[in-house]
Amino acid sequence: SRYTPFVLLSMAQGKVIIDDNRETHRCEMRDARHLDAFCYEDDLFEQFHNEAFLDFVDPFELREAEEIAERKELQRLREIEKVRIVLSMMKPAQERRLYKFVIEGKSCREIAVEEGTYHSSVSKSIEAAKKSFKKIYKNL
């Protein structure tokens, strides 16, 4: 014969395979008829249709976030005032040098050149100012 199959099946085995194929096709057709086109059932709707959802803003969470921001701002203002008080209690030269070193980002050598003094004296002054600042700040 011209054609010989690789696997020889009995009639009963062939009937089982045909029934399985028929059942698989029937399930596929049923799923196609009842498919949820918008994916409501499998929680994919939000992923594929973002435009259908408005961002919900919970007023309680919004108020809580505002209160937290207000508390942080008040704390920041208190800290700034505390730093101003500490700076006002320091010697003028130390305050000036510490300001230039920390805020303006100048080196000890640059400050020494500006003030016409030695680098070592500016460095010692800044170290003393830092120590003094920490001590006064802690006690306030």
Coordinates of C-alpha atoms in Angstrom, one line a residue:
S1 CA 0.0 0.0 0.0
R2 CA 1.1 3.5 -0.7
Y3 CA 0.3 5.0 2.8
T4 CA 1.2 3.4 6.1
P5 CA 0.5 5.4 9.3
F6 CA 3.2 5.6 11.9
V7 CA 0.8 4.5 14.7
L8 CA -1.9 2.0 14.2
L9 CA -4.9 2.7 16.4
S10 CA -7.9 0.6 17.1
M11 CA -11.4 1.8 16.2
A12 CA -12.1 2.4 20.0
Q13 CA -9.0 4.6 20.4
G14 CA -9.9 6.6 17.2
K15 CA -13.4 7.2 18.6
V16 CA -11.9 8.5 21.9
I17 CA -9.7 11.0 20.0
I18 CA -12.6 12.2 17.8
D19 CA -14.8 12.6 20.9
D20 CA -12.0 14.6 22.7
N21 CA -11.5 16.9 19.6
R22 CA -15.3 17.4 19.4
E23 CA -15.5 18.3 23.2
T24 CA -12.5 20.7 22.9
H25 CA -14.1 22.4 19.9
R26 CA -17.5 22.7 21.7
C27 CA -15.7 24.3 24.8
E28 CA -13.8 26.8 22.5
M29 CA -17.0 27.8 20.7
R30 CA -18.9 28.3 24.1
D31 CA -16.0 30.5 25.4
A32 CA -16.1 32.5 22.1
R33 CA -19.8 33.1 22.5
H34 CA -19.6 34.1 26.1
L35 CA -16.3 35.9 26.0
D36 CA -16.2 39.1 28.1
A37 CA -14.9 41.6 25.5
F38 CA -14.0 44.1 28.2
C39 CA -12.2 41.6 30.6
Y40 CA -14.5 42.4 33.5
E41 CA -14.2 38.9 34.9
D42 CA -10.4 38.4 34.9
D43 CA -9.4 41.8 36.4
L44 CA -7.6 42.9 33.3
F45 CA -10.1 45.7 32.5
E46 CA -8.1 48.3 34.5
Q47 CA -4.9 47.2 32.8
F48 CA -6.2 47.6 29.2
H49 CA -8.8 50.4 29.7
N50 CA -7.3 53.1 31.9
E51 CA -9.5 55.7 30.4
A52 CA -12.6 54.2 32.0
F53 CA -11.4 54.9 35.5
L54 CA -11.2 58.3 37.1
D55 CA -8.7 58.8 39.8
F56 CA -10.6 58.6 43.1
V57 CA -9.4 61.1 45.6
D58 CA -10.3 60.2 49.1
P59 CA -11.1 63.4 51.0
F60 CA -10.0 61.9 54.3
E61 CA -6.6 60.8 52.9
L62 CA -6.3 64.2 51.2
R63 CA -6.9 66.0 54.5
E64 CA -4.5 63.8 56.3
A65 CA -1.8 64.4 53.7
E66 CA -2.4 68.2 54.1
E67 CA -2.1 68.0 57.9
I68 CA 1.1 66.0 57.6
A69 CA 2.5 68.6 55.2
E70 CA 1.5 71.4 57.6
R71 CA 3.2 69.7 60.5
K72 CA 6.4 69.2 58.5
E73 CA 6.4 72.9 57.4
L74 CA 5.9 74.0 61.0
Q75 CA 8.7 71.7 62.1
R76 CA 10.9 73.1 59.4
L77 CA 10.1 76.7 60.4
R78 CA 10.9 75.9 64.0
E79 CA 14.2 74.4 63.1
I80 CA 15.1 77.5 61.0
E81 CA 14.2 79.8 63.9
K82 CA 16.3 77.6 66.2
V83 CA 19.3 77.9 63.8
R84 CA 18.9 81.7 63.7
I85 CA 18.8 81.9 67.5
V86 CA 22.0 79.7 67.8
L87 CA 23.8 81.8 65.2
S88 CA 22.8 85.0 67.0
M89 CA 24.4 83.7 70.2
M90 CA 27.8 83.0 68.6
K91 CA 30.7 85.3 68.2
P92 CA 30.4 87.5 65.0
A93 CA 33.6 86.2 63.5
Q94 CA 32.6 82.5 64.1
E95 CA 29.1 83.2 62.8
R96 CA 30.4 84.9 59.6
R97 CA 33.0 82.2 58.9
L98 CA 30.6 79.3 59.6
Y99 CA 28.0 80.9 57.3
K100 CA 30.6 81.2 54.5
F101 CA 31.8 77.7 55.0
V102 CA 28.5 75.9 55.3
I103 CA 26.0 78.0 53.3
E104 CA 28.3 79.5 50.6
G105 CA 30.4 76.4 50.4
K106 CA 33.7 78.2 50.5
S107 CA 36.9 76.5 51.7
C108 CA 38.9 77.7 54.7
R109 CA 41.6 79.0 52.4
E110 CA 39.1 81.1 50.4
I111 CA 37.7 82.6 53.6
A112 CA 41.3 83.3 54.9
V113 CA 42.1 85.1 51.7
E114 CA 38.9 87.2 51.8
E115 CA 39.5 88.2 55.4
G116 CA 43.3 88.6 55.1
T117 CA 44.2 86.1 57.8
Y118 CA 45.8 82.7 58.2
H119 CA 44.2 79.5 57.0
S120 CA 44.9 77.8 60.3
S121 CA 43.1 80.5 62.3
V122 CA 40.0 80.3 60.0
S123 CA 40.0 76.5 60.3
K124 CA 40.3 76.6 64.1
S125 CA 37.6 79.2 64.2
I126 CA 35.2 77.1 62.1
E127 CA 35.8 74.0 64.2
A128 CA 35.1 76.0 67.4
A129 CA 32.0 77.4 65.7
K130 CA 30.8 73.9 64.8
K131 CA 31.4 72.7 68.4
S132 CA 29.7 75.7 69.8
F133 CA 26.7 75.4 67.4
K134 CA 26.1 71.8 68.3
K135 CA 26.3 72.5 72.0
I136 CA 23.9 75.5 71.9
Y137 CA 21.5 73.8 69.4
K138 CA 21.2 70.7 71.7
N139 CA 20.4 72.8 74.7
L140 CA 17.7 74.9 73.0

